[in-house]
Short mmCIF file of C-alpha atoms in Angstrom, two decimals:
data_model
loop_
_atom_site.label_atom_id
_atom_site.label_comp_id
_atom_site.label_asym_id
_atom_site.label_seq_id
_atom_site.Cartn_x
_atom_site.Cartn_y
_atom_site.Cartn_z
CA UNK A 1 0.00 0.00 0.00
CA UNK A 2 1.45 3.35 -1.06
CA UNK A 3 0.99 6.01 1.62
CA UNK A 4 0.94 9.73 0.75
CA UNK A 5 0.74 12.65 3.16
CA UNK A 6 -0.28 16.01 1.67
CA UNK A 7 1.01 18.59 4.15
CA UNK A 8 0.02 21.92 2.60
CA UNK A 9 1.85 24.04 3.65
CA UNK A 10 -0.64 26.67 4.89
CA UNK A 11 -2.06 29.11 2.31
CA UNK A 12 -1.27 26.88 -0.65
CA UNK A 13 -4.70 25.68 -1.78
CA UNK A 14 -5.12 22.89 0.76
CA UNK A 15 -8.80 23.63 1.42
CA UNK A 16 -9.65 23.39 -2.28
CA UNK A 17 -7.86 20.06 -2.60
CA UNK A 18 -9.53 18.67 0.51
CA UNK A 19 -13.01 19.75 -0.57
CA UNK A 20 -12.65 18.15 -3.98
CA UNK A 21 -11.12 14.94 -2.64
CA UNK A 22 -13.81 14.66 0.02
CA UNK A 23 -16.58 15.23 -2.55
CA UNK A 24 -15.17 12.72 -5.05
CA UNK A 25 -14.16 9.79 -2.85
CA UNK A 26 -15.93 7.16 -4.96
CA UNK A 27 -14.31 8.36 -8.19
CA UNK A 28 -10.93 8.27 -6.44
CA UNK A 29 -11.56 4.71 -5.27
CA UNK A 30 -12.25 3.74 -8.87
CA UNK A 31 -8.79 5.13 -9.69
CA UNK A 32 -7.26 3.07 -6.89
CA UNK A 33 -6.92 6.02 -4.49
CA UNK A 34 -8.41 5.86 -1.00
CA UNK A 35 -9.07 9.23 0.67
CA UNK A 36 -10.46 8.97 4.24
CA UNK A 37 -13.70 10.88 4.80
CA UNK A 38 -13.81 14.06 6.88
CA UNK A 39 -16.27 16.88 7.55
CA UNK A 40 -16.30 20.32 5.91
CA UNK A 41 -17.70 23.56 7.29
CA UNK A 42 -20.20 25.70 5.37
CA UNK A 43 -17.34 27.32 3.45
CA UNK A 44 -15.83 23.97 2.50
CA UNK A 45 -12.97 24.28 4.99
CA UNK A 46 -11.75 21.60 7.40
CA UNK A 47 -8.71 20.23 9.20
CA UNK A 48 -8.67 17.39 6.68
CA UNK A 49 -7.52 13.95 7.79
CA UNK A 50 -5.77 15.11 10.94
CA UNK A 51 -7.95 12.99 13.24
CA UNK A 52 -7.52 9.92 11.04
CA UNK A 53 -3.93 9.44 12.20
CA UNK A 54 -3.51 11.64 15.29
CA UNK A 55 -5.18 11.46 18.70
CA UNK A 56 -5.26 13.75 21.72
CA UNK A 57 -2.97 12.86 24.61
CA UNK A 58 -1.47 14.56 27.64
CA UNK A 59 1.42 15.58 25.40
CA UNK A 60 -0.88 16.99 22.72
CA UNK A 61 -1.63 15.39 19.38
CA UNK A 62 0.23 12.11 18.86
CA UNK A 63 0.42 9.70 15.94
CA UNK A 64 -1.79 6.64 16.37
CA UNK A 65 -0.61 3.33 14.94
CA UNK A 66 -4.08 1.92 15.60
CA UNK A 67 -5.85 4.62 13.57
CA UNK A 68 -3.32 4.27 10.77
CA UNK A 69 -3.82 0.51 10.62
CA UNK A 70 -7.59 1.00 10.52
CA UNK A 71 -7.38 3.34 7.53
CA UNK A 72 -4.97 1.03 5.72
CA UNK A 73 -7.43 -1.82 6.27
CA UNK A 74 -10.25 0.32 4.83
CA UNK A 75 -8.12 1.13 1.78
CA UNK A 76 -7.33 -2.55 1.26
CA UNK A 77 -11.00 -3.43 1.61
CA UNK A 78 -11.80 -0.89 -1.13
CA UNK A 79 -9.12 -2.58 -3.28
CA UNK A 80 -7.05 0.59 -3.54
CA UNK A 81 -3.30 0.70 -4.12
CA UNK A 82 -2.74 4.18 -2.60
CA UNK A 83 -4.02 5.95 0.49
CA UNK A 84 -3.83 9.76 0.69
CA UNK A 85 -4.04 11.83 3.87
CA UNK A 86 -4.28 15.61 3.74
CA UNK A 87 -3.88 18.17 6.53
CA UNK A 88 -1.88 21.36 6.97
CA UNK A 89 -1.09 20.12 10.48
CA UNK A 90 1.15 17.46 8.93
CA UNK A 91 3.61 20.21 7.99
CA UNK A 92 4.58 20.49 11.66
CA UNK A 93 4.90 16.72 12.01
CA UNK A 94 6.82 15.71 8.89
CA UNK A 95 9.71 14.10 10.73
CA UNK A 96 7.41 12.20 13.08
CA UNK A 97 5.34 10.92 10.15
CA UNK A 98 8.45 9.94 8.22
CA UNK A 99 9.68 7.94 11.19
CA UNK A 100 6.34 6.22 11.85
CA UNK A 101 5.51 5.42 8.22
CA UNK A 102 8.83 4.56 6.61
CA UNK A 103 7.39 4.09 3.13
CA UNK A 104 5.37 7.33 3.09
CA UNK A 105 5.76 10.03 0.46
CA UNK A 106 5.06 13.72 1.07
CA UNK A 107 3.39 16.13 -1.34
CA UNK A 108 3.48 19.89 -0.80
CA UNK A 109 3.25 23.21 -2.63
CA UNK A 110 5.81 26.00 -2.63
CA UNK A 111 4.34 29.50 -2.59
CA UNK A 112 6.24 32.75 -3.07
CA UNK A 113 6.88 34.35 0.31
CA UNK A 114 5.75 37.80 -0.84
CA UNK A 115 2.27 36.39 -1.57
CA UNK A 116 2.30 34.39 1.65
CA UNK A 117 2.99 37.49 3.70
CA UNK A 118 -0.26 39.21 2.75
CA UNK A 119 -2.32 36.02 2.58
CA UNK A 120 -1.18 34.95 6.04
CA UNK A 121 -2.05 38.38 7.45
CA UNK A 122 -5.52 38.14 5.94
CA UNK A 123 -5.97 34.71 7.53
CA UNK A 124 -4.69 35.96 10.88
CA UNK A 125 -7.38 38.64 10.92
CA UNK A 126 -10.07 36.20 9.75
CA UNK A 127 -9.43 33.32 12.10
CA UNK A 128 -6.80 34.15 14.68
CA UNK A 129 -7.95 37.40 16.28
CA UNK A 130 -5.31 39.72 14.78
CA UNK A 131 -5.99 43.36 15.68
CA UNK A 132 -2.75 44.98 14.52
CA UNK A 133 -2.26 46.45 11.06
CA UNK A 134 -0.15 44.74 8.39
CA UNK A 135 3.61 44.90 8.87
CA UNK A 136 5.16 45.98 5.59
CA UNK A 137 8.65 44.85 6.56
CA UNK A 138 8.49 41.43 8.17
CA UNK A 139 10.91 38.51 8.56
CA UNK A 140 11.51 36.15 5.65
CA UNK A 141 9.12 33.26 5.12
CA UNK A 142 9.62 30.69 7.92
CA UNK A 143 7.78 28.02 5.89
CA UNK A 144 10.57 27.52 3.37
CA UNK A 145 13.23 27.42 6.05
CA UNK A 146 11.35 24.79 8.07
CA UNK A 147 10.54 22.75 4.95
CA UNK A 148 14.16 22.81 3.85
CA UNK A 149 15.27 21.49 7.24
CA UNK A 150 12.68 18.68 7.14
CA UNK A 151 13.68 17.65 3.62
CA UNK A 152 17.34 17.49 4.65
CA UNK A 153 16.50 15.19 7.58
CA UNK A 154 13.93 12.98 5.83
CA UNK A 155 15.42 12.74 2.34
CA UNK A 156 14.75 14.55 -0.92
CA UNK A 157 13.55 11.36 -2.59
CA UNK A 158 10.47 11.19 -0.36
CA UNK A 159 9.13 14.60 -1.37
CA UNK A 160 7.07 15.75 -4.35
CA UNK A 161 7.12 19.55 -4.45
CA UNK A 162 5.01 21.62 -6.86
CA UNK A 163 4.90 25.39 -7.42
CA UNK A 164 1.81 27.23 -6.21
CA UNK A 165 1.01 29.06 -9.43
CA UNK A 166 -2.22 28.89 -11.42
CA UNK A 167 -0.35 29.30 -14.70
CA UNK A 168 1.83 26.30 -13.86
CA UNK A 169 -0.92 24.05 -12.48
CA UNK A 170 -2.02 21.24 -14.79
CA UNK A 171 -5.04 22.65 -16.67
CA UNK A 172 -4.64 25.75 -14.44
CA UNK A 173 -6.37 23.80 -11.64
CA UNK A 174 -4.73 22.98 -8.33
CA UNK A 175 -6.92 19.87 -8.04
CA UNK A 176 -5.85 18.63 -11.48
CA UNK A 177 -2.26 19.42 -10.52
CA UNK A 178 -2.54 17.49 -7.26
CA UNK A 179 -4.05 14.50 -9.05
CA UNK A 180 -1.18 14.65 -11.53
CA UNK A 181 1.25 14.51 -8.61
CA UNK A 182 -0.55 11.32 -7.56
CA UNK A 183 -0.15 9.92 -11.06
CA UNK A 184 -3.82 10.36 -12.06
CA UNK A 185 -5.03 11.77 -15.37
CA UNK A 186 -7.93 14.09 -14.57
CA UNK A 187 -8.81 15.12 -18.13
CA UNK A 188 -12.17 13.30 -17.96
CA UNK A 189 -13.41 14.73 -14.67
CA UNK A 190 -14.53 18.16 -13.43
CA UNK A 191 -11.87 19.45 -11.04
CA UNK A 192 -13.50 22.79 -10.25
CA UNK A 193 -14.35 23.59 -6.62
CA UNK A 194 -15.52 27.21 -6.61
CA UNK A 195 -14.26 29.75 -4.08
CA UNK A 196 -12.93 28.12 -0.94
CA UNK A 197 -11.92 30.12 2.14
CA UNK A 198 -11.77 33.39 0.14
CA UNK A 199 -9.61 36.26 1.34
CA UNK A 200 -11.29 39.34 2.78
CA UNK A 201 -11.64 42.57 0.85
CA UNK A 202 -10.09 45.60 2.58
CA UNK A 203 -13.42 46.61 4.20
CA UNK A 204 -13.89 43.13 5.64
CA UNK A 205 -10.36 43.15 7.05
CA UNK A 206 -10.97 46.43 8.84
CA UNK A 207 -14.40 45.44 10.23
CA UNK A 208 -13.14 42.06 11.49
CA UNK A 209 -9.98 43.61 12.90
CA UNK A 210 -12.10 45.92 15.08
CA UNK A 211 -14.40 43.16 16.27
CA UNK A 212 -11.37 40.98 17.08
CA UNK A 213 -11.02 43.17 20.17
CA UNK A 214 -14.10 41.35 21.53
CA UNK A 215 -14.10 37.80 22.83
CA UNK A 216 -17.40 36.24 21.73
CA UNK A 217 -16.34 33.13 19.78
CA UNK A 218 -19.81 32.41 18.38
CA UNK A 219 -20.14 35.98 17.08
CA UNK A 220 -16.65 35.90 15.56
CA UNK A 221 -17.50 32.70 13.67
CA UNK A 222 -20.74 34.17 12.31
CA UNK A 223 -19.01 37.42 11.37
CA UNK A 224 -16.19 35.58 9.57
CA UNK A 225 -18.62 33.57 7.45
CA UNK A 226 -20.56 36.74 6.62
CA UNK A 227 -17.53 38.84 5.70
CA UNK A 228 -16.09 36.22 3.34
CA UNK A 229 -18.84 36.98 0.86
CA UNK A 230 -18.86 40.77 1.36
CA UNK A 231 -17.54 43.16 -1.26
CA UNK A 232 -15.99 42.56 -4.66
CA UNK A 233 -12.98 40.48 -5.63
CA UNK A 234 -10.93 43.45 -6.84
CA UNK A 235 -7.26 42.82 -6.18
CA UNK A 236 -5.45 45.12 -3.77
CA UNK A 237 -2.19 45.31 -1.88
CA UNK A 238 -1.27 46.21 1.69
CA UNK A 239 2.23 47.08 0.47
CA UNK A 240 3.22 50.54 -0.69
CA UNK A 241 5.11 50.33 -3.99
CA UNK A 242 8.48 51.01 -2.33
CA UNK A 243 8.01 48.35 0.33
CA UNK A 244 6.74 45.88 -2.23
CA UNK A 245 9.97 46.15 -4.22
CA UNK A 246 12.19 45.93 -1.12
CA UNK A 247 10.40 42.82 0.14
CA UNK A 248 10.27 41.28 -3.32
CA UNK A 249 14.05 41.40 -3.62
CA UNK A 250 14.53 39.70 -0.25
CA UNK A 251 11.92 37.01 -0.90
CA UNK A 252 13.28 36.27 -4.37
CA UNK A 253 16.68 35.64 -2.83
CA UNK A 254 15.14 33.21 -0.34
CA UNK A 255 13.15 31.45 -3.06
CA UNK A 256 16.20 31.06 -5.30
CA UNK A 257 18.20 29.46 -2.49
CA UNK A 258 15.38 26.99 -1.86
CA UNK A 259 14.95 26.12 -5.54
CA UNK A 260 18.71 25.68 -5.96
CA UNK A 261 18.82 23.23 -3.06
CA UNK A 262 15.62 21.25 -3.62
CA UNK A 263 13.75 19.63 -6.47
CA UNK A 264 10.58 21.57 -7.35
CA UNK A 265 8.62 20.97 -10.55
CA UNK A 266 8.93 23.76 -13.14
CA UNK A 267 11.28 25.65 -10.84
CA UNK A 268 12.76 27.93 -13.51
CA UNK A 269 9.36 29.04 -14.82
CA UNK A 270 8.14 29.48 -11.25
CA UNK A 271 11.02 31.76 -10.32
CA UNK A 272 10.53 33.84 -13.48
CA UNK A 273 6.85 34.31 -12.66
CA UNK A 274 7.67 35.44 -9.13
CA UNK A 275 10.35 37.81 -10.38
CA UNK A 276 7.87 39.37 -12.82
CA UNK A 277 5.27 40.18 -10.17
CA UNK A 278 4.21 43.81 -9.80
CA UNK A 279 2.36 45.45 -6.94
CA UNK A 280 -1.43 45.65 -6.93
CA UNK A 281 -3.22 48.92 -6.05
CA UNK A 282 -2.28 49.92 -2.51
CA UNK A 283 -5.11 50.23 0.03
CA UNK A 284 -4.57 51.94 3.37
CA UNK A 285 -6.01 50.22 6.43
CA UNK A 286 -8.65 52.70 7.49
CA UNK A 287 -12.44 52.81 7.51
CA UNK A 288 -14.72 55.77 8.15
CA UNK A 289 -17.66 55.47 10.53
CA UNK A 290 -20.00 55.63 7.53
CA UNK A 291 -18.16 52.80 5.76
CA UNK A 292 -18.12 50.69 8.94
CA UNK A 293 -21.88 51.13 9.30
CA UNK A 294 -22.50 50.38 5.63
CA UNK A 295 -20.75 47.00 5.84
CA UNK A 296 -22.80 45.93 8.86
CA UNK A 297 -26.06 47.15 7.30
CA UNK A 298 -25.39 45.05 4.18
CA UNK A 299 -24.66 41.94 6.23
CA UNK A 300 -27.84 42.46 8.27
CA UNK A 301 -29.94 43.05 5.16
CA UNK A 302 -28.57 39.87 3.57
CA UNK A 303 -29.36 38.00 6.82
CA UNK A 304 -25.78 36.79 7.02
CA UNK A 305 -25.42 38.51 10.39
CA UNK A 306 -28.19 38.46 12.96
CA UNK A 307 -29.26 41.54 14.92
CA UNK A 308 -29.32 39.46 18.09
CA UNK A 309 -25.66 38.51 17.58
CA UNK A 310 -24.79 42.13 16.91
CA UNK A 311 -26.65 43.15 20.06
CA UNK A 312 -24.57 40.72 22.16
CA UNK A 313 -21.41 42.15 20.59
CA UNK A 314 -22.67 45.64 21.41
CA UNK A 315 -23.10 44.67 25.08
CA UNK A 316 -19.55 43.37 25.26
CA UNK A 317 -18.22 46.44 23.49
CA UNK A 318 -19.93 48.72 26.02
CA UNK A 319 -18.26 46.85 28.88
CA UNK A 320 -14.85 47.07 27.19
CA UNK A 321 -15.24 50.62 25.88
CA UNK A 322 -12.16 52.06 27.58
CA UNK A 323 -9.91 49.37 26.06
CA UNK A 324 -11.20 49.59 22.49
CA UNK A 325 -9.73 51.46 19.58
CA UNK A 326 -12.31 53.57 17.73
CA UNK A 327 -14.84 53.35 20.60
CA UNK A 328 -17.16 55.64 18.61
CA UNK A 329 -18.08 52.58 16.56
CA UNK A 330 -20.05 51.31 19.54
CA UNK A 331 -22.64 53.94 18.65
CA UNK A 332 -23.07 52.31 15.25
CA UNK A 333 -23.78 48.96 16.90
CA UNK A 334 -26.38 50.62 19.10
CA UNK A 335 -28.12 52.13 16.08
CA UNK A 336 -28.27 48.77 14.32
CA UNK A 337 -29.49 46.61 17.22
CA UNK A 338 -33.23 46.22 17.98
CA UNK A 339 -34.55 48.72 20.48
CA UNK A 340 -36.68 46.06 22.18
CA UNK A 341 -33.57 44.03 23.03
CA UNK A 342 -31.98 47.05 24.69
CA UNK A 343 -35.19 47.72 26.63
CA UNK A 344 -35.26 44.12 27.90
CA UNK A 345 -31.66 44.49 29.06
CA UNK A 346 -32.46 47.71 30.91
CA UNK A 347 -35.49 46.05 32.52
CA UNK A 348 -33.39 43.12 33.70
CA UNK A 349 -30.75 45.48 35.11
CA UNK A 350 -33.48 47.47 36.88
CA UNK A 351 -35.02 44.34 38.40
CA UNK A 352 -31.60 43.10 39.47
CA UNK A 353 -30.81 46.41 41.19
CA UNK A 354 -34.15 46.61 42.95
CA UNK A 355 -33.91 42.98 44.07
#
């Protein structure tokens, strides 16, 4: 049984691959590929097959020989010759996986660090509570450094590395490209997946960044899902032109060193594409009170954000007013929340005081 671990890395199309693989398991079985089932959220995002080979322990997540054997047995039962696991978490556990599954191969995508820098910031605001603005001069991409170290310890021959570039993907599809890496011809199947885990527009970034000062997890989840579909898909940059060029030079140097030392498909064409990149229109991270209100009104009108949820966020914001940036935005929340909910709250406070 051939064992393949797709490890991402983060921000390299993993969600799209996982959604397609999960939705086409029977077709994959017919090709001799077994892909363990996993759940997807409403946006088609998941942690992939993480829980198919790792379990919780006192030391954190640990590889499970029992789970691995169970999935291998399922693949054999389906008469498959290859089993594929996919999770971005595997990137942090490459050496452990290589030691536990001696015959395993590893598939991953290499993305230009300059793109990663902005994409990772967007994700940090979306899902990880980032409240600070984008840093235009950050450290070089840690992903390539960590991957290079893992390859050196595990062995170059166990890795299949592909460039993250639509123009270089097979049929300009990351799914078709991934299937090609597995040795599968996808010309007779639809490999489209739609938009998966889309990046925020600048307005969404600024709205979410302000709300990240609050702690309500349920509200943050609802807001994230709502903001992913807000606005247009017009490309923009958080880099000024000068900083874009300075960072580009540094990241190209890092990329060249990696490509010189490791085998990556279409490496020359990939480097040329990265070197030819130009900055997109710069957008400053600021939002007027009117713009802030307009975003929330649209989300409420589309019923992607509930007034009750916004009311609960308003209550928390009032309590944390002195610690918030742009506290004047609390007034916008008050205007958009139902008056009857505020009256009920006042009544409860009155009864509590009198009691």
